[in-house]
């Protein structure tokens, strides 16, 4: 007795299809997760850079407008005490998700003496310390003319 109607798949064809589909699915899955991981790192790096820009801008403003200031650094933050317009102020730079460090603490007690100060600002994620931004910059101001 011979069967003439052989419509359907053999077990080998089904297994081969499943293996090929699994390989394609694993490839797409890994590419998707690599993309999302890279995107998270890029967004995080961008946030670190933006935070660094804000801090540098604030430090530059304090450096230009204050008559004297000093900086104290903690493990993941730093504060700056300064005098502007005969008023003593303190500003603290900290973030719950980032570790903000100054590689060198600096003080500038008298305004006309120092016009330029080199600083190195390091900002890193607390959860991922390998993800960090380091900025070397120069705080500068014009010298006042002597009368």
PDB file of C-alpha atoms in Angstrom:
ATOM      1  CA  UNK A   1       0.000   0.000   0.000  1.00  0.00           C
ATOM      2  CA  UNK A   2       1.499   3.348  -1.041  1.00  0.00           C
ATOM      3  CA  UNK A   3       0.441   6.739   0.206  1.00  0.00           C
ATOM      4  CA  UNK A   4       0.305   9.302  -2.547  1.00  0.00           C
ATOM      5  CA  UNK A   5      -0.655  12.291  -0.358  1.00  0.00           C
ATOM      6  CA  UNK A   6       2.596  13.293   1.386  1.00  0.00           C
ATOM      7  CA  UNK A   7       1.754  16.805   2.460  1.00  0.00           C
ATOM      8  CA  UNK A   8       3.514  17.972   5.634  1.00  0.00           C
ATOM      9  CA  UNK A   9       6.945  18.343   7.137  1.00  0.00           C
ATOM     10  CA  UNK A  10       9.328  15.704   8.284  1.00  0.00           C
ATOM     11  CA  UNK A  11      10.814  15.810  11.742  1.00  0.00           C
ATOM     12  CA  UNK A  12      14.209  16.770  10.305  1.00  0.00           C
ATOM     13  CA  UNK A  13      12.710  19.774   8.471  1.00  0.00           C
ATOM     14  CA  UNK A  14      10.918  20.971  11.604  1.00  0.00           C
ATOM     15  CA  UNK A  15      14.074  20.647  13.728  1.00  0.00           C
ATOM     16  CA  UNK A  16      16.207  22.440  11.103  1.00  0.00           C
ATOM     17  CA  UNK A  17      13.666  25.283  10.950  1.00  0.00           C
ATOM     18  CA  UNK A  18      13.594  25.575  14.753  1.00  0.00           C
ATOM     19  CA  UNK A  19      17.407  25.685  14.937  1.00  0.00           C
ATOM     20  CA  UNK A  20      17.650  28.370  12.252  1.00  0.00           C
ATOM     21  CA  UNK A  21      14.875  30.388  13.882  1.00  0.00           C
ATOM     22  CA  UNK A  22      16.578  30.080  17.287  1.00  0.00           C
ATOM     23  CA  UNK A  23      19.917  31.270  15.909  1.00  0.00           C
ATOM     24  CA  UNK A  24      18.314  34.280  14.222  1.00  0.00           C
ATOM     25  CA  UNK A  25      16.337  35.083  17.385  1.00  0.00           C
ATOM     26  CA  UNK A  26      19.477  34.904  19.590  1.00  0.00           C
ATOM     27  CA  UNK A  27      21.365  37.136  17.161  1.00  0.00           C
ATOM     28  CA  UNK A  28      18.598  39.765  17.086  1.00  0.00           C
ATOM     29  CA  UNK A  29      18.185  39.551  20.869  1.00  0.00           C
ATOM     30  CA  UNK A  30      21.885  40.124  21.550  1.00  0.00           C
ATOM     31  CA  UNK A  31      22.083  43.012  19.063  1.00  0.00           C
ATOM     32  CA  UNK A  32      19.051  44.616  20.709  1.00  0.00           C
ATOM     33  CA  UNK A  33      20.530  44.375  24.209  1.00  0.00           C
ATOM     34  CA  UNK A  34      23.948  45.583  23.075  1.00  0.00           C
ATOM     35  CA  UNK A  35      22.205  48.589  21.521  1.00  0.00           C
ATOM     36  CA  UNK A  36      20.227  49.393  24.659  1.00  0.00           C
ATOM     37  CA  UNK A  37      23.337  48.942  26.831  1.00  0.00           C
ATOM     38  CA  UNK A  38      25.352  51.259  24.574  1.00  0.00           C
ATOM     39  CA  UNK A  39      22.500  53.773  24.591  1.00  0.00           C
ATOM     40  CA  UNK A  40      22.362  53.772  28.413  1.00  0.00           C
ATOM     41  CA  UNK A  41      26.122  54.356  28.600  1.00  0.00           C
ATOM     42  CA  UNK A  42      25.924  57.182  26.062  1.00  0.00           C
ATOM     43  CA  UNK A  43      23.062  58.880  27.919  1.00  0.00           C
ATOM     44  CA  UNK A  44      24.928  58.503  31.208  1.00  0.00           C
ATOM     45  CA  UNK A  45      28.138  59.926  29.712  1.00  0.00           C
ATOM     46  CA  UNK A  46      26.146  62.847  28.326  1.00  0.00           C
ATOM     47  CA  UNK A  47      24.633  63.544  31.766  1.00  0.00           C
ATOM     48  CA  UNK A  48      28.096  63.446  33.345  1.00  0.00           C
ATOM     49  CA  UNK A  49      29.381  65.903  30.737  1.00  0.00           C
ATOM     50  CA  UNK A  50      26.420  68.247  31.294  1.00  0.00           C
ATOM     51  CA  UNK A  51      26.936  68.166  35.061  1.00  0.00           C
ATOM     52  CA  UNK A  52      30.632  68.928  34.563  1.00  0.00           C
ATOM     53  CA  UNK A  53      29.782  71.878  32.312  1.00  0.00           C
ATOM     54  CA  UNK A  54      27.407  73.318  34.926  1.00  0.00           C
ATOM     55  CA  UNK A  55      30.009  72.944  37.690  1.00  0.00           C
ATOM     56  CA  UNK A  56      32.782  74.499  35.584  1.00  0.00           C
ATOM     57  CA  UNK A  57      30.483  77.395  34.708  1.00  0.00           C
ATOM     58  CA  UNK A  58      29.661  77.960  38.400  1.00  0.00           C
ATOM     59  CA  UNK A  59      33.320  77.754  39.411  1.00  0.00           C
ATOM     60  CA  UNK A  60      34.306  80.188  36.684  1.00  0.00           C
ATOM     61  CA  UNK A  61      31.601  82.613  37.817  1.00  0.00           C
ATOM     62  CA  UNK A  62      32.718  82.381  41.448  1.00  0.00           C
ATOM     63  CA  UNK A  63      36.358  82.801  40.424  1.00  0.00           C
ATOM     64  CA  UNK A  64      35.580  85.940  38.416  1.00  0.00           C
ATOM     65  CA  UNK A  65      33.229  87.628  40.883  1.00  0.00           C
ATOM     66  CA  UNK A  66      34.545  86.760  44.330  1.00  0.00           C
ATOM     67  CA  UNK A  67      37.197  88.627  46.231  1.00  0.00           C
ATOM     68  CA  UNK A  68      38.404  85.468  47.980  1.00  0.00           C
ATOM     69  CA  UNK A  69      37.442  81.811  48.126  1.00  0.00           C
ATOM     70  CA  UNK A  70      38.555  78.415  49.322  1.00  0.00           C
ATOM     71  CA  UNK A  71      37.598  74.914  48.319  1.00  0.00           C
ATOM     72  CA  UNK A  72      37.253  71.846  50.530  1.00  0.00           C
ATOM     73  CA  UNK A  73      36.832  68.433  49.009  1.00  0.00           C
ATOM     74  CA  UNK A  74      35.057  65.391  50.476  1.00  0.00           C
ATOM     75  CA  UNK A  75      34.982  61.848  49.101  1.00  0.00           C
ATOM     76  CA  UNK A  76      32.263  62.447  46.490  1.00  0.00           C
ATOM     77  CA  UNK A  77      31.535  66.159  46.701  1.00  0.00           C
ATOM     78  CA  UNK A  78      33.187  69.477  47.345  1.00  0.00           C
ATOM     79  CA  UNK A  79      32.192  72.849  48.684  1.00  0.00           C
ATOM     80  CA  UNK A  80      33.425  76.331  47.987  1.00  0.00           C
ATOM     81  CA  UNK A  81      33.329  79.183  50.478  1.00  0.00           C
ATOM     82  CA  UNK A  82      33.598  82.582  48.850  1.00  0.00           C
ATOM     83  CA  UNK A  83      33.058  86.258  49.477  1.00  0.00           C
ATOM     84  CA  UNK A  84      31.255  88.288  46.854  1.00  0.00           C
ATOM     85  CA  UNK A  85      30.061  91.863  47.395  1.00  0.00           C
ATOM     86  CA  UNK A  86      31.168  91.642  51.048  1.00  0.00           C
ATOM     87  CA  UNK A  87      28.835  88.690  51.680  1.00  0.00           C
ATOM     88  CA  UNK A  88      30.189  85.263  52.657  1.00  0.00           C
ATOM     89  CA  UNK A  89      28.543  82.386  50.807  1.00  0.00           C
ATOM     90  CA  UNK A  90      28.968  78.630  50.557  1.00  0.00           C
ATOM     91  CA  UNK A  91      28.074  76.463  47.608  1.00  0.00           C
ATOM     92  CA  UNK A  92      28.125  72.665  47.751  1.00  0.00           C
ATOM     93  CA  UNK A  93      28.538  70.570  44.617  1.00  0.00           C
ATOM     94  CA  UNK A  94      27.116  67.087  45.091  1.00  0.00           C
ATOM     95  CA  UNK A  95      24.824  64.648  43.329  1.00  0.00           C
ATOM     96  CA  UNK A  96      23.148  61.501  44.636  1.00  0.00           C
ATOM     97  CA  UNK A  97      24.027  59.494  41.506  1.00  0.00           C
ATOM     98  CA  UNK A  98      27.459  60.947  40.746  1.00  0.00           C
ATOM     99  CA  UNK A  99      30.764  61.267  42.532  1.00  0.00           C
ATOM    100  CA  UNK A 100      32.198  64.764  41.986  1.00  0.00           C
ATOM    101  CA  UNK A 101      35.879  65.235  42.784  1.00  0.00           C
ATOM    102  CA  UNK A 102      38.519  67.878  42.340  1.00  0.00           C
ATOM    103  CA  UNK A 103      41.934  66.391  41.736  1.00  0.00           C
ATOM    104  CA  UNK A 104      43.530  69.424  43.355  1.00  0.00           C
ATOM    105  CA  UNK A 105      42.032  71.571  46.081  1.00  0.00           C
ATOM    106  CA  UNK A 106      42.838  75.183  45.573  1.00  0.00           C
ATOM    107  CA  UNK A 107      42.430  78.402  47.456  1.00  0.00           C
ATOM    108  CA  UNK A 108      42.498  81.923  46.192  1.00  0.00           C
ATOM    109  CA  UNK A 109      42.667  84.238  49.190  1.00  0.00           C
ATOM    110  CA  UNK A 110      43.348  87.577  47.511  1.00  0.00           C
ATOM    111  CA  UNK A 111      41.668  88.667  44.301  1.00  0.00           C
ATOM    112  CA  UNK A 112      44.367  90.586  42.399  1.00  0.00           C
ATOM    113  CA  UNK A 113      47.185  88.111  43.099  1.00  0.00           C
ATOM    114  CA  UNK A 114      45.974  85.097  41.141  1.00  0.00           C
ATOM    115  CA  UNK A 115      44.193  85.547  37.849  1.00  0.00           C
ATOM    116  CA  UNK A 116      44.390  81.953  36.563  1.00  0.00           C
ATOM    117  CA  UNK A 117      43.763  78.688  38.399  1.00  0.00           C
ATOM    118  CA  UNK A 118      44.124  75.242  36.821  1.00  0.00           C
ATOM    119  CA  UNK A 119      41.679  72.611  38.021  1.00  0.00           C
ATOM    120  CA  UNK A 120      40.924  69.005  37.175  1.00  0.00           C
ATOM    121  CA  UNK A 121      37.302  68.005  37.675  1.00  0.00           C
ATOM    122  CA  UNK A 122      36.422  64.295  37.780  1.00  0.00           C
ATOM    123  CA  UNK A 123      32.802  63.146  37.711  1.00  0.00           C
ATOM    124  CA  UNK A 124      31.915  59.464  37.780  1.00  0.00           C
ATOM    125  CA  UNK A 125      28.809  57.391  38.298  1.00  0.00           C
ATOM    126  CA  UNK A 126      28.497  55.914  41.775  1.00  0.00           C
ATOM    127  CA  UNK A 127      27.071  52.643  40.426  1.00  0.00           C
ATOM    128  CA  UNK A 128      29.542  52.366  37.500  1.00  0.00           C
ATOM    129  CA  UNK A 129      32.878  54.022  38.428  1.00  0.00           C
ATOM    130  CA  UNK A 130      34.352  53.139  35.022  1.00  0.00           C
ATOM    131  CA  UNK A 131      31.903  55.562  33.427  1.00  0.00           C
ATOM    132  CA  UNK A 132      33.504  58.930  34.162  1.00  0.00           C
ATOM    133  CA  UNK A 133      34.358  62.311  32.700  1.00  0.00           C
ATOM    134  CA  UNK A 134      37.589  64.173  33.461  1.00  0.00           C
ATOM    135  CA  UNK A 135      37.919  67.840  32.558  1.00  0.00           C
ATOM    136  CA  UNK A 136      41.067  69.908  32.861  1.00  0.00           C
ATOM    137  CA  UNK A 137      40.270  73.598  32.696  1.00  0.00           C
ATOM    138  CA  UNK A 138      41.632  76.986  33.539  1.00  0.00           C
ATOM    139  CA  UNK A 139      39.613  79.442  35.582  1.00  0.00           C
ATOM    140  CA  UNK A 140      40.644  82.901  34.532  1.00  0.00           C
ATOM    141  CA  UNK A 141      39.855  86.552  35.084  1.00  0.00           C
ATOM    142  CA  UNK A 142      41.277  89.854  34.051  1.00  0.00           C
ATOM    143  CA  UNK A 143      43.614  91.674  36.388  1.00  0.00           C
ATOM    144  CA  UNK A 144      42.344  94.863  37.913  1.00  0.00           C
ATOM    145  CA  UNK A 145      44.354  97.902  37.024  1.00  0.00           C
ATOM    146  CA  UNK A 146      46.429  99.274  39.889  1.00  0.00           C
ATOM    147  CA  UNK A 147      45.540 102.869  40.792  1.00  0.00           C
TER     148      UNK A 147
END
